[in-house]
mmCIF file of C-alpha atoms in Angstrom:
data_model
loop_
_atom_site.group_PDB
_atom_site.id
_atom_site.type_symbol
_atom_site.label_atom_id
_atom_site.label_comp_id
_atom_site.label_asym_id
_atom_site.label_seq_id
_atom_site.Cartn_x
_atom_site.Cartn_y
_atom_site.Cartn_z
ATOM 1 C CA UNK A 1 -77.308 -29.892 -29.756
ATOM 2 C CA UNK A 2 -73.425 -28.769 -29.755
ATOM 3 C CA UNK A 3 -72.502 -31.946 -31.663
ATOM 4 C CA UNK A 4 -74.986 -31.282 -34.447
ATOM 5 C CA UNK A 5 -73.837 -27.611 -34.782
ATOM 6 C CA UNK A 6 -70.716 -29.134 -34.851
ATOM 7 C CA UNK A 7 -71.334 -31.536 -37.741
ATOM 8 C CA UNK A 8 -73.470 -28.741 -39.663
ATOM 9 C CA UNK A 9 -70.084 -26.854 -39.145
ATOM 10 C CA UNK A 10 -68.217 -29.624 -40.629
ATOM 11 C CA UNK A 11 -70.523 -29.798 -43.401
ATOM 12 C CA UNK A 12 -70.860 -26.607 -44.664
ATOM 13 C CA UNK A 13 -66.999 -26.004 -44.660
ATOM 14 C CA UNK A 14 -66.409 -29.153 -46.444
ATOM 15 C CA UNK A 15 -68.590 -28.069 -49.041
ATOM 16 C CA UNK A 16 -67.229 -24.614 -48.965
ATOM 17 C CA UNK A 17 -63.913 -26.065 -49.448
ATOM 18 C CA UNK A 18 -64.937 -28.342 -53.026
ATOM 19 C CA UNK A 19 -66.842 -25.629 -54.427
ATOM 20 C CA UNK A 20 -63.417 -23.942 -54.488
ATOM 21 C CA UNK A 21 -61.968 -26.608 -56.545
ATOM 22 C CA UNK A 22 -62.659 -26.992 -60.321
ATOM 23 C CA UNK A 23 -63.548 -30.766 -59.983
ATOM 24 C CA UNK A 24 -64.940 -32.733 -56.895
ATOM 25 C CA UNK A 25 -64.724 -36.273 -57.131
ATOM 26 C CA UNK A 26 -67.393 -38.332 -55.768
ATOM 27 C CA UNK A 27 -64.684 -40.261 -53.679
ATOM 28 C CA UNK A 28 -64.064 -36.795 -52.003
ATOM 29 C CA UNK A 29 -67.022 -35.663 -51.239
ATOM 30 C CA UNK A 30 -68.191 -39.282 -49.753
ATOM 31 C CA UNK A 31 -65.038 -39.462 -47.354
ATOM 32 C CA UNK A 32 -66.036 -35.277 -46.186
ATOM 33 C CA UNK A 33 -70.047 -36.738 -45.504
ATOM 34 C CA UNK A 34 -68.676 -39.834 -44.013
ATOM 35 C CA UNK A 35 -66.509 -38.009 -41.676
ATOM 36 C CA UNK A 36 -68.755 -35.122 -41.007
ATOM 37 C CA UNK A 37 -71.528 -38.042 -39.807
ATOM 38 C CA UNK A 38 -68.372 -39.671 -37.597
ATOM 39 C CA UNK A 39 -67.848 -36.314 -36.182
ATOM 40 C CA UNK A 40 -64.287 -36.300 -37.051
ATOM 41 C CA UNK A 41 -62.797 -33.816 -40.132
ATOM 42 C CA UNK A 42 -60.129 -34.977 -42.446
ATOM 43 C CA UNK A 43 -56.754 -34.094 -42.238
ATOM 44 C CA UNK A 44 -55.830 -30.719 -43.599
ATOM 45 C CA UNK A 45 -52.119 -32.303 -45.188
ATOM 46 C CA UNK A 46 -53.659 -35.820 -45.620
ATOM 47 C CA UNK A 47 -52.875 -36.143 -49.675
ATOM 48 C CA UNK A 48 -55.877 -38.629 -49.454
ATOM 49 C CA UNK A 49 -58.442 -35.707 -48.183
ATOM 50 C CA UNK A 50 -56.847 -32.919 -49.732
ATOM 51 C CA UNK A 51 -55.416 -33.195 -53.680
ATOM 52 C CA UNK A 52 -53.795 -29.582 -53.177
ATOM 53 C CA UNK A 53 -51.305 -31.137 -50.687
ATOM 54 C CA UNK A 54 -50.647 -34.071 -53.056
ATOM 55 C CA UNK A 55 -49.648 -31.576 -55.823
ATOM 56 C CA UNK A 56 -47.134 -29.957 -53.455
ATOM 57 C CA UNK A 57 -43.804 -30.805 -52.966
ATOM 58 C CA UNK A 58 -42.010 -30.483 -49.602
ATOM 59 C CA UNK A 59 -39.809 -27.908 -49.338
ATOM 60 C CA UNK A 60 -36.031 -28.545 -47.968
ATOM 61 C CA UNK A 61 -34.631 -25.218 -46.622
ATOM 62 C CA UNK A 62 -30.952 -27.068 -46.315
ATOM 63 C CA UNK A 63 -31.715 -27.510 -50.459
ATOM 64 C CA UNK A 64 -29.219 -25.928 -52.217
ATOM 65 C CA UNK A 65 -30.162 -22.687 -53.939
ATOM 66 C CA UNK A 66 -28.854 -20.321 -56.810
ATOM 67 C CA UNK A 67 -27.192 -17.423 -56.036
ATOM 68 C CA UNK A 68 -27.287 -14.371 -58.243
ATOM 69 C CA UNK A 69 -23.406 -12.717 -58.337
ATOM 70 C CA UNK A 70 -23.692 -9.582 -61.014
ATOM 71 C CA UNK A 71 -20.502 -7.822 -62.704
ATOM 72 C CA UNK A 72 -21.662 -4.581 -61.265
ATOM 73 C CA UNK A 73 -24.921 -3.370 -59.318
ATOM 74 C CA UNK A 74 -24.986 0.463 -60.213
ATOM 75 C CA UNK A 75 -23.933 2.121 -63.376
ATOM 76 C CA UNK A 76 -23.542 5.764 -64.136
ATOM 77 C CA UNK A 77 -24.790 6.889 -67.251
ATOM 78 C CA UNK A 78 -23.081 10.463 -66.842
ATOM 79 C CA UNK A 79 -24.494 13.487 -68.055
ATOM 80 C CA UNK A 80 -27.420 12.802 -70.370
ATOM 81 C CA UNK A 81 -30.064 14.916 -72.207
ATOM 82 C CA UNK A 82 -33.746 15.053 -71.406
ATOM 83 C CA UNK A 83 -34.578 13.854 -74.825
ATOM 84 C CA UNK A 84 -32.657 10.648 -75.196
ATOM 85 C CA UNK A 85 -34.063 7.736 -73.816
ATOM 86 C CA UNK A 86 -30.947 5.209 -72.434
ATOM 87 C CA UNK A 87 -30.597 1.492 -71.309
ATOM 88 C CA UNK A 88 -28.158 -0.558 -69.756
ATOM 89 C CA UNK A 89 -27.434 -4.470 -69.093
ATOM 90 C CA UNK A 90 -26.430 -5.519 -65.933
ATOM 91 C CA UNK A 91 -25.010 -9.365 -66.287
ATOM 92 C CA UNK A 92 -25.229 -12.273 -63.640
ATOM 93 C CA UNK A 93 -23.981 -15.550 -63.180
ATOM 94 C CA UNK A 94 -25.918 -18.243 -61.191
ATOM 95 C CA UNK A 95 -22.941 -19.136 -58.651
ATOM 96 C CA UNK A 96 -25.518 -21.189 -56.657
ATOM 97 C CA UNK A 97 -26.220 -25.362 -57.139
ATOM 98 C CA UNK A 98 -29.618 -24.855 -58.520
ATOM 99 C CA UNK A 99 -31.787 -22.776 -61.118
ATOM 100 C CA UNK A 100 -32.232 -19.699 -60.973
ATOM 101 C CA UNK A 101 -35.442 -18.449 -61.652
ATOM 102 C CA UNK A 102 -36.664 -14.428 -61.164
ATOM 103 C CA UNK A 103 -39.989 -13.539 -59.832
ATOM 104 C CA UNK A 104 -40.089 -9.912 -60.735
ATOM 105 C CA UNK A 105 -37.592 -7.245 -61.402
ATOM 106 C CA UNK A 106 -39.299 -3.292 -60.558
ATOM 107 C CA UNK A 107 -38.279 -0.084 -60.715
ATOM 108 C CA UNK A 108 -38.848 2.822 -57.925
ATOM 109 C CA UNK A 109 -40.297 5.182 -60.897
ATOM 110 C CA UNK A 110 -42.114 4.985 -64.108
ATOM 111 C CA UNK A 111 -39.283 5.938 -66.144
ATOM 112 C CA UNK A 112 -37.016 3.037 -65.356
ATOM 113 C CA UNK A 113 -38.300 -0.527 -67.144
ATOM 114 C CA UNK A 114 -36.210 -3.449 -66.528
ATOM 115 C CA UNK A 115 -36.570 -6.374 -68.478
ATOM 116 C CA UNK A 116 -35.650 -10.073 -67.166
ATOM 117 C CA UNK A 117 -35.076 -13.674 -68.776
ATOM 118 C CA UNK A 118 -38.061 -15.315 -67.836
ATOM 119 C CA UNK A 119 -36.825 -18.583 -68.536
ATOM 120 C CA UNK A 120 -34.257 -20.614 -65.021
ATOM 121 C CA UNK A 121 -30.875 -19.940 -65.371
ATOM 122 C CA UNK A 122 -28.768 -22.956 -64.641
ATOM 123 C CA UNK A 123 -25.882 -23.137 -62.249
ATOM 124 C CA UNK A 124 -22.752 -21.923 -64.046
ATOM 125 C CA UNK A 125 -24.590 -19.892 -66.677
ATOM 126 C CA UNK A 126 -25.036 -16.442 -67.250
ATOM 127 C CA UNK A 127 -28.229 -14.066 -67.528
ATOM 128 C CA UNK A 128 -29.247 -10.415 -68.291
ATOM 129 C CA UNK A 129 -30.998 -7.928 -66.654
ATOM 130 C CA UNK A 130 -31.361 -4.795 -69.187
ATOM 131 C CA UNK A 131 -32.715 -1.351 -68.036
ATOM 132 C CA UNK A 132 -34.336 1.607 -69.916
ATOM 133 C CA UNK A 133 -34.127 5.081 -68.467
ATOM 134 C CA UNK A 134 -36.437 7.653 -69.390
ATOM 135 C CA UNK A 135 -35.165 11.402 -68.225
ATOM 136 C CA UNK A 136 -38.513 13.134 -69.654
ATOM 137 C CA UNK A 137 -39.578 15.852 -67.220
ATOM 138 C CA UNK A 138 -36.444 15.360 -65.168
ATOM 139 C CA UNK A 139 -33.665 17.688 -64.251
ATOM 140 C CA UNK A 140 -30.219 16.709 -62.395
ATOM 141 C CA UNK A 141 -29.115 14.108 -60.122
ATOM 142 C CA UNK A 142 -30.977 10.944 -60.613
ATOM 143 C CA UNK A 143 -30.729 7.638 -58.990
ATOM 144 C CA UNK A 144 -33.110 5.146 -59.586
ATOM 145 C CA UNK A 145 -33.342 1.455 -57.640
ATOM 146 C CA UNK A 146 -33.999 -1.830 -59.232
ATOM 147 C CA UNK A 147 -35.491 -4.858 -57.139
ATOM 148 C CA UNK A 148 -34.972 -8.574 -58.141
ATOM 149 C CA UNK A 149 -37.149 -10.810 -56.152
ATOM 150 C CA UNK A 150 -36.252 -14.542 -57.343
ATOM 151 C CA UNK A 151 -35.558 -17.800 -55.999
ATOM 152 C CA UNK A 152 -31.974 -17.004 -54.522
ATOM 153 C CA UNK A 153 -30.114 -16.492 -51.319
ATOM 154 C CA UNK A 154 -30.935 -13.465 -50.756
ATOM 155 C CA UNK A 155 -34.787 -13.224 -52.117
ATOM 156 C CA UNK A 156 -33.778 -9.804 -52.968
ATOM 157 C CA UNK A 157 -31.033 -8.040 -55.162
ATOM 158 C CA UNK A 158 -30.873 -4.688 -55.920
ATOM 159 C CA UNK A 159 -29.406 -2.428 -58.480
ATOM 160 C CA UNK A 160 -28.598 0.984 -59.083
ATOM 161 C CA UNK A 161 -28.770 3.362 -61.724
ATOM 162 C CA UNK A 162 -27.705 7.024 -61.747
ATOM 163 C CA UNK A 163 -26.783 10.007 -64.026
ATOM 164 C CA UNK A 164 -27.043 13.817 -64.170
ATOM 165 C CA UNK A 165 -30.028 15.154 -66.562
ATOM 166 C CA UNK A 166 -29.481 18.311 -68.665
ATOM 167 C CA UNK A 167 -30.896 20.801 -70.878
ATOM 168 C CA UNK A 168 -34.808 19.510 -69.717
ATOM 169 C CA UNK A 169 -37.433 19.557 -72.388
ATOM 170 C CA UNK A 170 -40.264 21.499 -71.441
ATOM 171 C CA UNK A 171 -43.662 19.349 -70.542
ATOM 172 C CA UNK A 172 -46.588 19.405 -72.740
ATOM 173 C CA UNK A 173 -48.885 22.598 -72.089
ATOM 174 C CA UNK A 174 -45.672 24.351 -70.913
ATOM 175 C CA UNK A 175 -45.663 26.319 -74.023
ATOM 176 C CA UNK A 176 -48.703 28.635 -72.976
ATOM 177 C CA UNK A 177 -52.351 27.971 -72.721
ATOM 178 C CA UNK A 178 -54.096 25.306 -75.062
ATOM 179 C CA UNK A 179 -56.453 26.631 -77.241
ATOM 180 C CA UNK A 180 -59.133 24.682 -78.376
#
């Protein structure tokens, strides 16, 4: 009784597991019966049983990797107004032996949109990372935090943006009541 729970099991995952795929070849599927009705299951990183592992390529954590070295990691934009929207490029050079590649570059507010080469940098060259402020609705002392995540050593960079907001512009509907 346990062993044919165990094959119904075996079954029913194996064909859980090809439905997830966009294309099951027969081969495939006959090994997954055939091993079901042995009572044995394939080997999860057996590039015979399992294409996804054949795709993959084994990763060598003594590899070399870039390494993201910037000019500067905060800038000061001074005293600005409320109304005027300002931007800044932070440069890098990929000191490291391999590509360079960024994942994602975010901001910890709305009003600060960094942009990113999408395309790897290659060892010895340089890249920019350029950033838009918006003070809108702001007043003062601002500092604002940018995250890199890419393939480097460290994962994560971070840079820093700051500058003093004055004379704010009032919101919308600050005016007095809307009247419709």
């Amino acid at each position: 009784m346990k062993k044919q729970f165990v094959i119904a099991l075996l079954l029913a995952g194996g064909l859980w597991t090809t439905s997830c795929e966009k294309k099951a070849t027969t081969e495939e599927a006959t090994a997954t019966e055939q091993n079901a009705s042995e009572g044995t299951a394939p080997a999860a990183n057996d590039p015979a049983t399992n294409p996804n592992v054949a795709s993959q390529e084994a990763v060598d954590p003594n590899a070399p990797k870039p390494v993201m070295t910037f000019k500067e990691t905060e800038h000061d934009f001074g005293n600005i107004k409320a109304d005027k929207k300002v931007q800044h490029t932070f440069s890098f050079t990929n000191t490291g032996q391999a590509p360079l590649v960024i994942e994602s570059a975010s901001a910890t507010c709305g009003c600060t949109v960094p942009q990113w080469p999408k395309e790897p940098i290659a060892p010895g060259k340089t890249g920019e990372i350029t950033v838009e402020f918006d003070p809108a609705g702001k007043n003062g002392q601002q500092s604002k935090q940018i995250t890199i995540t890419a393939n480097t050593d460290p994962q994560i960079n971070q840079l820093v943006i700051k500058t003093n907001i004055t004379g704010t512009v009032p919101q919308a509907g600050a005016e007095g009541p809307v009247r419709l």
